[in-house]
PDB file of C-alpha atoms in Angstrom:
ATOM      1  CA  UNK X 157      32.358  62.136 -70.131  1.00 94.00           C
ATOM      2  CA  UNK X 158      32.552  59.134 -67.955  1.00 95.00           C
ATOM      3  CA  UNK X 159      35.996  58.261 -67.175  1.00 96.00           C
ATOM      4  CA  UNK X 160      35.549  54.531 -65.003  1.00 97.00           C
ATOM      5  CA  UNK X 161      32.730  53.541 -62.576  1.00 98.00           C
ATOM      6  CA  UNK X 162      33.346  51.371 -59.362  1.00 97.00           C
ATOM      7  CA  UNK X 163      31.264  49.544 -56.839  1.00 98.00           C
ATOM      8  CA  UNK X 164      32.013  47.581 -53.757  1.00 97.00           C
ATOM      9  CA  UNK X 165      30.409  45.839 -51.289  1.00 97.00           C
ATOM     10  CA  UNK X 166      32.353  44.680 -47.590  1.00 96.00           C
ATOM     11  CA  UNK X 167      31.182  42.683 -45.583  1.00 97.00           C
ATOM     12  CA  UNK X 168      31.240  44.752 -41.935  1.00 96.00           C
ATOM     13  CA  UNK X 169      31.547  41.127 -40.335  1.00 96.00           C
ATOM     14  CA  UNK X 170      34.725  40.669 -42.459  1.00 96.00           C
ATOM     15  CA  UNK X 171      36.299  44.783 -40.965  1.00 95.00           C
ATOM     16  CA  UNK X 172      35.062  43.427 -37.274  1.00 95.00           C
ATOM     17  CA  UNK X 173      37.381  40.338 -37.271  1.00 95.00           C
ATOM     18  CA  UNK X 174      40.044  42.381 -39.055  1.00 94.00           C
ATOM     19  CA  UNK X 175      39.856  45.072 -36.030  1.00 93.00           C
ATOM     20  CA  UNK X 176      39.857  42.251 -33.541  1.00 93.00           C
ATOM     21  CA  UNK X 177      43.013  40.647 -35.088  1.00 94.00           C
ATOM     22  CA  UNK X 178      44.863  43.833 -35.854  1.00 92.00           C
ATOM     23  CA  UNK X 179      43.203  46.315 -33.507  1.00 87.00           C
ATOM     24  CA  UNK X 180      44.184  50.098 -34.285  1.00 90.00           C
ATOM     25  CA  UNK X 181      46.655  49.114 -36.994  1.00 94.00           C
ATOM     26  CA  UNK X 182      44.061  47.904 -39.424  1.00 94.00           C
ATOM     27  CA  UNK X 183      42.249  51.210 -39.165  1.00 95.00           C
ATOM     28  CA  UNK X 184      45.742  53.362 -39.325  1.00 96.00           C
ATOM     29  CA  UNK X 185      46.027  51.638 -42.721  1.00 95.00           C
ATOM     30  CA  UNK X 186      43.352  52.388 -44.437  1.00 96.00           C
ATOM     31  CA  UNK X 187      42.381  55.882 -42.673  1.00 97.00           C
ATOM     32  CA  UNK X 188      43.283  59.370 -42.906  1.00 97.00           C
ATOM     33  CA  UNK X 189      44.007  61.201 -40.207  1.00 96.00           C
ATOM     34  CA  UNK X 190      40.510  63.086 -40.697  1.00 97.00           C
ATOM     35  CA  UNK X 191      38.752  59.704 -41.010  1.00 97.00           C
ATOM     36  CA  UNK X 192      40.731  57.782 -38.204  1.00 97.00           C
ATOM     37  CA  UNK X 193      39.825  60.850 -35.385  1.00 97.00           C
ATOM     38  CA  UNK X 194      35.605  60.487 -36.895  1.00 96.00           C
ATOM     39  CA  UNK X 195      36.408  56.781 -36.742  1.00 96.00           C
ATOM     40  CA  UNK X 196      38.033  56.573 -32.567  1.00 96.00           C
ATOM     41  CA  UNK X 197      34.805  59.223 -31.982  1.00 95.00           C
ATOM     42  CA  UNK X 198      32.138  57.104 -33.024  1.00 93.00           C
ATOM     43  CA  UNK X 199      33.688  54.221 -32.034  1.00 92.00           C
ATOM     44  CA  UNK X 200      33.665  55.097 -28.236  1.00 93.00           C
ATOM     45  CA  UNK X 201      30.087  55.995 -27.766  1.00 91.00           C
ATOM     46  CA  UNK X 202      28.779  53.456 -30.113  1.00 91.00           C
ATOM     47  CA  UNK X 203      31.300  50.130 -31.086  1.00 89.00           C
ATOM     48  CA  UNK X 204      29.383  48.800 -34.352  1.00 92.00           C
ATOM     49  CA  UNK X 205      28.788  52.587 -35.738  1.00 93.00           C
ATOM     50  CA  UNK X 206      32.703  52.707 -35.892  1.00 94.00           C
ATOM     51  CA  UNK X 207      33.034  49.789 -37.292  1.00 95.00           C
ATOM     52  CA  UNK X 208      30.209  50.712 -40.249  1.00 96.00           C
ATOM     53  CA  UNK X 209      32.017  54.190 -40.671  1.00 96.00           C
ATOM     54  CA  UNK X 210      35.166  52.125 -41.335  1.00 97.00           C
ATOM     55  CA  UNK X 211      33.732  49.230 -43.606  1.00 97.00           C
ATOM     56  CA  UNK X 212      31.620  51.926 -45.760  1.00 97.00           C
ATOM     57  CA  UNK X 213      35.280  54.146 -46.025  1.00 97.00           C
ATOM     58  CA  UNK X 214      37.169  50.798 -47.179  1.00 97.00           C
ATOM     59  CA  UNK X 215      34.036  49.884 -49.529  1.00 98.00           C
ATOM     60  CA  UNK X 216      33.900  53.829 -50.926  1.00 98.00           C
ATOM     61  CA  UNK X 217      38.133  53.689 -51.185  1.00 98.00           C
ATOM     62  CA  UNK X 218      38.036  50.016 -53.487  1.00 97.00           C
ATOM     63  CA  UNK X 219      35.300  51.130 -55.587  1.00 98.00           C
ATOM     64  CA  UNK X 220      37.227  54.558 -56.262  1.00 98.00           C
ATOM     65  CA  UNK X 221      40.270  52.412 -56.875  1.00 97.00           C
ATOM     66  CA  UNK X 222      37.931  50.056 -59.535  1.00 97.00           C
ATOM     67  CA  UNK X 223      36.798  53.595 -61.617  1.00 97.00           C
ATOM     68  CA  UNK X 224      40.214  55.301 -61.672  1.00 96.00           C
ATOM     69  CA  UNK X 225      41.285  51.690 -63.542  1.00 94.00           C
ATOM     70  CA  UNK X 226      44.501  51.112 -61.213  1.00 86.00           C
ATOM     71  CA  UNK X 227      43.534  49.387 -57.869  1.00 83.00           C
ATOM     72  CA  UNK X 228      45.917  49.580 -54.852  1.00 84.00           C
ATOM     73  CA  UNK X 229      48.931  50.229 -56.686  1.00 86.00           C
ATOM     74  CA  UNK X 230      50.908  53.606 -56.767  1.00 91.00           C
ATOM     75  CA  UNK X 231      49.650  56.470 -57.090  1.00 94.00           C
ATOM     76  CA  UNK X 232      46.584  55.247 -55.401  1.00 94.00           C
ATOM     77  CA  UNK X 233      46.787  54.364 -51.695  1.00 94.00           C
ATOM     78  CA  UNK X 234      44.300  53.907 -48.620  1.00 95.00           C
ATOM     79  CA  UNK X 235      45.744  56.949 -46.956  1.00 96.00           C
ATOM     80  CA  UNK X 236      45.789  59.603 -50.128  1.00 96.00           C
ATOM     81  CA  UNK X 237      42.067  58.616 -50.863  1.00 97.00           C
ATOM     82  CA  UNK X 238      39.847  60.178 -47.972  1.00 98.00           C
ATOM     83  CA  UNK X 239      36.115  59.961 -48.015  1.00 98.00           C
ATOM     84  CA  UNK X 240      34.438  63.237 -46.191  1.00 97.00           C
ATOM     85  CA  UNK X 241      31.356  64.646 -45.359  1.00 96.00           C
ATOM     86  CA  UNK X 242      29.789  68.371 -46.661  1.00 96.00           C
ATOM     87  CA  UNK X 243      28.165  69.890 -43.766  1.00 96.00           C
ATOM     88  CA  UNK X 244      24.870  68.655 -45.397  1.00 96.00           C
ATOM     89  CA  UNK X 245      25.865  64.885 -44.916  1.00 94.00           C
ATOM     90  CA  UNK X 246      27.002  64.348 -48.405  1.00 96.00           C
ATOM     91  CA  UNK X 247      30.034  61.894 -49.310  1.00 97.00           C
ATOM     92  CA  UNK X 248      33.208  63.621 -50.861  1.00 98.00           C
ATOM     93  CA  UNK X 249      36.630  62.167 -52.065  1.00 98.00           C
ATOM     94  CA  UNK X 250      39.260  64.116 -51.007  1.00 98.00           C
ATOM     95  CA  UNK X 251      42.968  63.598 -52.284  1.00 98.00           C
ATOM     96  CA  UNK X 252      46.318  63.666 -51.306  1.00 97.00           C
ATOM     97  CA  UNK X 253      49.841  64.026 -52.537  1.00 96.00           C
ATOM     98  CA  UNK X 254      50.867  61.749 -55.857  1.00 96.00           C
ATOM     99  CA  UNK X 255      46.964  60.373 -55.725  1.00 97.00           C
ATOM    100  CA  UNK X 256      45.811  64.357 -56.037  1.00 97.00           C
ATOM    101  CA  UNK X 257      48.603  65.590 -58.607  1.00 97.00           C
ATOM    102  CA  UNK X 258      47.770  62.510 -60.940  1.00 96.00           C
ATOM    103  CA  UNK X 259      44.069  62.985 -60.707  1.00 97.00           C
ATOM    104  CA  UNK X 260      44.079  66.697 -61.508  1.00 96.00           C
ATOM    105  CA  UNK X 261      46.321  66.387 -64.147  1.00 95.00           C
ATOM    106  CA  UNK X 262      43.879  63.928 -65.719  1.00 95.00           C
ATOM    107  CA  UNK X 263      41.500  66.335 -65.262  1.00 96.00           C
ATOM    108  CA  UNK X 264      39.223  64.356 -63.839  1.00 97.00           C
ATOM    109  CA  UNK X 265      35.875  64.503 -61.034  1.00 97.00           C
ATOM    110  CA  UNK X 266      34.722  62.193 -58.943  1.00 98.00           C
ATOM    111  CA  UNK X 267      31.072  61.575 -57.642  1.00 98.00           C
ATOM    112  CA  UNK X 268      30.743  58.760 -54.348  1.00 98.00           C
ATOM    113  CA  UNK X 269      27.952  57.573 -52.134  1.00 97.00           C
ATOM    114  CA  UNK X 270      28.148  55.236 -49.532  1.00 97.00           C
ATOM    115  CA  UNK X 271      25.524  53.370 -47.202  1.00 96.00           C
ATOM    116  CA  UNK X 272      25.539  50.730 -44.792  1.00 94.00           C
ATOM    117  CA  UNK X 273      23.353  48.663 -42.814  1.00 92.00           C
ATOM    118  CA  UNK X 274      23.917  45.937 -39.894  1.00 89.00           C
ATOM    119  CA  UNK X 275      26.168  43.304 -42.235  1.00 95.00           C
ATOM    120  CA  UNK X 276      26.929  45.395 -45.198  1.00 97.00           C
ATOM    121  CA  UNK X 277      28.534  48.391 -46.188  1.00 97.00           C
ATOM    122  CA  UNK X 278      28.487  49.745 -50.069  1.00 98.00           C
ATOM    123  CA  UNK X 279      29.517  52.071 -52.676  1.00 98.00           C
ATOM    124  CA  UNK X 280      29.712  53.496 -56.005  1.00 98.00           C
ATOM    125  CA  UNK X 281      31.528  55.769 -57.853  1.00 98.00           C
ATOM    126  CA  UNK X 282      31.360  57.549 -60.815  1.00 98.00           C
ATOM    127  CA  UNK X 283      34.936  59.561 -62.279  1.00 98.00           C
ATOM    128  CA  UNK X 284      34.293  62.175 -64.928  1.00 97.00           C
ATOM    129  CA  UNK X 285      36.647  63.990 -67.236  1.00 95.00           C
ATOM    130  CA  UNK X 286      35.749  67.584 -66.700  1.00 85.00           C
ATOM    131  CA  UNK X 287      34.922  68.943 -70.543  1.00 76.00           C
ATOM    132  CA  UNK X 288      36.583  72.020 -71.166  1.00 67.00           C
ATOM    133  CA  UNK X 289      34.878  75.350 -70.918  1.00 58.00           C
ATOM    134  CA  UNK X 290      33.509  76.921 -74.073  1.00 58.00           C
ATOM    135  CA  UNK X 291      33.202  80.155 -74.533  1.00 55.00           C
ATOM    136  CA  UNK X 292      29.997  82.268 -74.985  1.00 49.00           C
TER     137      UNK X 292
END
């Protein structure tokens, strides 16, 4: 059963300024350790590709915010929340501490996807209550 649904959309123009203004604190902030190291390694080769991996991780962390129903406020934060990658590419939340004890005692799934292009970054995400196992 569907537990909360979130979308976001950032505007990468919006991270860019923030990352000029801030620098490496900005990205600290809302980053895992995981997803700062992916973010400094595409980020040397290739400026604006760093920049999209970080807008479409702050777009995929608000929208999971938006469908657990709490926002930024305890025990969600931008560092328990990390978005990863399967070896085939696709998006996974991973959690942390408080965020991942909460969530599993709710018994709950989540489901994410992210894209980007040159100005935009997006996401959606769909949290589940797992249904208990009948059985057969």
């Amino acid at each position: 059963m569907v537990y909360g649904i979130g979308t976001d959309i950032c505007d990468v123009r919006r991270i860019r300024t923030s990352v000029e203004r801030h620098g490496e604190r900005f990205a600290e902030k809302v980053l895992s350790d995981a997803e700062l190291a992916v973010y400094r390694r595409r980020g040397e080769r290739w400026p604006d590709r760093g920049l999209r991996f970080l807008a479409t991780r702050f777009s995929a962390k608000e929208a999971f915010s938006k469908a657990i129903g709490m926002g930024m406020r305890m025990p969600m934060t931008w560092r328990a929340c990390e978005i990863a990658n399967l070896a085939s590419g696709q998006p996974v939340i991973v959690l942390h501490g408080e965020l991942k004890a909460w969530f599993e005692a709710k018994g709950l799934r989540a489901h994410v996807t992210v894209t980007d292009e040159t100005d935009y970054a997006a996401s959606f995400v769909i949290v589940e209550t797992l249904e208990p196992r009948s059985g057969s």
